[in-house]
């Protein structure tokens, strides 16, 4: 089954393809020849995911999906949340985002956080939402070189390693995006 994914993020594309496996052909914006910036100005992950999916559906008329992910830190009242990618500015620089998060967490004992991904699917013109959540804690310094975004700062509950210290198979089995993509795949395979 072919599905268009409203992303140019190579890391997200690789993760989604690994989780979905050979049952789905996942095309990115780049492979579809769409070079426009996708609007992402909603106040919730659900809103952003659906906005991005609608944008792609309006351009292609084909079944598609989009995701939005946020790191929600308990001690920061859920921040950076929907602003995770641009926490330290519009440049969307992961190193700057991690540095700002660590600065804002200095001296904070409560390190609880969660990653949350919402996937919006448009299938035959109808919209559906799928959510994946993983709870964990924020480390005091980055660890690991794999993954992307805040992965070097996040240790999922029940583990001692950050997402950036795990191989992709281990991470995808428990990650927020992996869980949301599994729900998406289960839904599609039932139809």
Short mmCIF file of C-alpha atoms in Angstrom, two decimals:
data_model
loop_
_atom_site.label_atom_id
_atom_site.label_comp_id
_atom_site.label_asym_id
_atom_site.label_seq_id
_atom_site.Cartn_x
_atom_site.Cartn_y
_atom_site.Cartn_z
CA UNK A 1 0.00 0.00 0.00
CA UNK A 2 1.34 3.44 -0.93
CA UNK A 3 1.16 6.23 1.64
CA UNK A 4 2.50 9.76 1.33
CA UNK A 5 4.19 11.11 4.46
CA UNK A 6 4.17 14.89 4.96
CA UNK A 7 7.80 15.17 6.00
CA UNK A 8 11.23 16.05 4.72
CA UNK A 9 12.83 14.87 7.97
CA UNK A 10 15.03 11.96 6.89
CA UNK A 11 15.23 10.60 10.47
CA UNK A 12 11.45 10.45 10.84
CA UNK A 13 11.08 8.92 7.38
CA UNK A 14 13.60 6.19 8.20
CA UNK A 15 11.95 5.41 11.56
CA UNK A 16 8.49 5.18 10.00
CA UNK A 17 9.71 2.98 7.14
CA UNK A 18 11.46 0.66 9.62
CA UNK A 19 8.32 0.29 11.75
CA UNK A 20 5.92 -0.17 8.82
CA UNK A 21 8.14 -2.64 7.00
CA UNK A 22 7.50 -3.95 3.50
CA UNK A 23 3.71 -3.81 3.64
CA UNK A 24 3.76 -0.09 2.85
CA UNK A 25 5.53 2.10 0.33
CA UNK A 26 6.10 5.41 2.14
CA UNK A 27 6.83 8.46 -0.02
CA UNK A 28 8.24 11.71 1.40
CA UNK A 29 7.57 15.26 0.26
CA UNK A 30 10.91 15.25 -1.52
CA UNK A 31 10.12 12.11 -3.51
CA UNK A 32 6.75 13.67 -4.43
CA UNK A 33 8.49 16.83 -5.67
CA UNK A 34 6.83 19.06 -3.07
CA UNK A 35 9.31 21.67 -1.86
CA UNK A 36 6.99 24.11 -0.12
CA UNK A 37 7.20 24.72 3.61
CA UNK A 38 4.25 23.03 5.26
CA UNK A 39 2.30 25.27 7.61
CA UNK A 40 2.60 24.24 11.25
CA UNK A 41 0.94 26.99 13.25
CA UNK A 42 -1.61 25.18 15.40
CA UNK A 43 -1.51 25.19 19.21
CA UNK A 44 -1.62 21.40 19.64
CA UNK A 45 0.20 18.37 18.27
CA UNK A 46 -3.13 17.08 16.96
CA UNK A 47 -3.79 20.37 15.16
CA UNK A 48 -0.34 20.52 13.58
CA UNK A 49 -0.43 16.89 12.45
CA UNK A 50 -3.84 17.32 10.82
CA UNK A 51 -2.85 20.65 9.25
CA UNK A 52 0.21 19.04 7.64
CA UNK A 53 -1.77 16.01 6.43
CA UNK A 54 -4.51 18.22 4.92
CA UNK A 55 -1.84 20.31 3.19
CA UNK A 56 -0.41 17.21 1.50
CA UNK A 57 -3.82 15.74 0.70
CA UNK A 58 -4.89 19.02 -0.93
CA UNK A 59 -1.73 18.94 -3.12
CA UNK A 60 -1.94 15.28 -4.19
CA UNK A 61 -5.48 14.01 -3.60
CA UNK A 62 -3.86 10.80 -2.33
CA UNK A 63 -3.97 9.01 1.03
CA UNK A 64 -1.37 10.48 3.33
CA UNK A 65 -0.30 11.05 6.89
CA UNK A 66 1.70 13.50 8.96
CA UNK A 67 2.99 13.54 12.47
CA UNK A 68 3.82 16.06 15.11
CA UNK A 69 5.90 15.23 18.14
CA UNK A 70 6.57 17.06 21.36
CA UNK A 71 8.73 16.56 24.39
CA UNK A 72 6.64 17.47 27.43
CA UNK A 73 8.63 18.15 30.60
CA UNK A 74 6.62 18.01 33.83
CA UNK A 75 8.67 20.63 35.73
CA UNK A 76 8.33 23.05 32.78
CA UNK A 77 4.53 22.76 32.68
CA UNK A 78 4.68 20.60 29.55
CA UNK A 79 7.21 22.72 27.67
CA UNK A 80 8.65 22.62 25.10
CA UNK A 81 5.61 20.60 23.90
CA UNK A 82 4.22 21.73 20.55
CA UNK A 83 7.21 24.06 20.20
CA UNK A 84 9.83 21.30 20.65
CA UNK A 85 11.43 21.64 17.22
CA UNK A 86 11.77 25.42 17.52
CA UNK A 87 12.28 25.68 21.28
CA UNK A 88 15.50 27.70 20.90
CA UNK A 89 14.36 29.53 17.76
CA UNK A 90 13.07 29.16 14.23
CA UNK A 91 16.36 27.61 13.03
CA UNK A 92 15.15 24.31 14.56
CA UNK A 93 18.67 23.47 15.73
CA UNK A 94 18.67 20.34 17.90
CA UNK A 95 21.88 21.26 19.75
CA UNK A 96 20.48 24.70 20.64
CA UNK A 97 17.17 23.13 21.71
CA UNK A 98 18.95 20.65 24.01
CA UNK A 99 21.18 23.38 25.45
CA UNK A 100 18.17 25.56 26.27
CA UNK A 101 16.31 22.64 27.82
CA UNK A 102 19.28 21.75 30.02
CA UNK A 103 19.66 25.42 31.03
CA UNK A 104 15.97 25.59 31.97
CA UNK A 105 16.33 22.34 33.95
CA UNK A 106 19.38 23.44 35.98
CA UNK A 107 18.83 22.62 39.64
CA UNK A 108 15.45 20.99 38.94
CA UNK A 109 15.04 17.70 40.81
CA UNK A 110 11.86 16.57 39.00
CA UNK A 111 13.24 15.27 35.67
CA UNK A 112 10.01 13.52 34.56
CA UNK A 113 9.08 13.98 30.92
CA UNK A 114 7.25 12.27 28.11
CA UNK A 115 7.55 12.15 24.36
CA UNK A 116 4.22 12.29 22.56
CA UNK A 117 3.61 11.73 18.85
CA UNK A 118 0.31 12.30 17.11
CA UNK A 119 -0.18 10.94 13.60
CA UNK A 120 -2.94 12.34 11.41
CA UNK A 121 -4.05 10.04 8.59
CA UNK A 122 -6.24 11.10 5.69
CA UNK A 123 -7.70 8.04 4.04
CA UNK A 124 -10.30 8.46 1.29
CA UNK A 125 -10.71 12.07 2.43
CA UNK A 126 -11.50 11.16 6.06
CA UNK A 127 -9.22 12.17 8.96
CA UNK A 128 -8.03 9.86 11.75
CA UNK A 129 -5.65 10.42 14.69
CA UNK A 130 -3.24 7.99 16.40
CA UNK A 131 -1.15 8.74 19.48
CA UNK A 132 1.98 7.23 20.94
CA UNK A 133 3.39 8.21 24.35
CA UNK A 134 6.52 7.15 26.19
CA UNK A 135 7.34 8.35 29.70
CA UNK A 136 10.84 8.87 30.99
CA UNK A 137 13.30 11.36 32.47
CA UNK A 138 15.62 14.10 31.24
CA UNK A 139 19.32 13.47 31.81
CA UNK A 140 21.67 16.14 33.09
CA UNK A 141 23.86 15.95 29.98
CA UNK A 142 23.53 14.49 26.48
CA UNK A 143 24.45 10.81 26.05
CA UNK A 144 24.74 8.85 22.82
CA UNK A 145 25.12 9.66 19.15
CA UNK A 146 22.19 7.85 17.52
CA UNK A 147 18.71 9.21 17.01
CA UNK A 148 17.91 12.89 16.62
CA UNK A 149 16.28 15.82 18.37
CA UNK A 150 16.17 15.40 22.14
CA UNK A 151 17.08 11.68 22.02
CA UNK A 152 20.45 12.20 23.81
CA UNK A 153 18.59 13.69 26.82
CA UNK A 154 15.72 11.21 27.20
CA UNK A 155 15.82 7.94 29.15
CA UNK A 156 12.55 5.99 28.83
CA UNK A 157 11.05 4.49 31.99
CA UNK A 158 12.47 1.04 32.71
CA UNK A 159 15.75 1.72 30.87
CA UNK A 160 19.14 3.14 31.80
CA UNK A 161 20.11 4.30 28.30
CA UNK A 162 18.95 7.33 26.35
CA UNK A 163 17.18 6.94 23.01
CA UNK A 164 20.45 8.13 21.44
CA UNK A 165 22.32 5.21 23.04
CA UNK A 166 19.90 2.62 21.58
CA UNK A 167 20.00 1.12 18.13
CA UNK A 168 17.07 2.00 15.90
CA UNK A 169 15.34 -1.36 16.34
CA UNK A 170 15.35 -1.10 20.15
CA UNK A 171 14.23 2.52 20.08
CA UNK A 172 11.45 1.95 17.52
CA UNK A 173 10.05 -0.93 19.60
CA UNK A 174 9.27 1.40 22.53
CA UNK A 175 9.29 4.96 21.17
CA UNK A 176 6.40 7.37 20.94
CA UNK A 177 6.63 7.47 17.14
CA UNK A 178 6.98 3.69 16.92
CA UNK A 179 3.84 3.21 19.04
CA UNK A 180 1.83 5.72 16.99
CA UNK A 181 3.01 4.16 13.71
CA UNK A 182 2.07 0.68 14.96
CA UNK A 183 -1.47 1.96 15.68
CA UNK A 184 -1.58 3.50 12.19
CA UNK A 185 -0.43 0.23 10.59
CA UNK A 186 -2.93 -1.87 12.58
CA UNK A 187 -5.75 0.45 11.49
CA UNK A 188 -4.72 0.31 7.83
CA UNK A 189 -4.26 -3.47 7.79
CA UNK A 190 -7.79 -3.97 9.19
CA UNK A 191 -9.30 -1.97 6.32
#
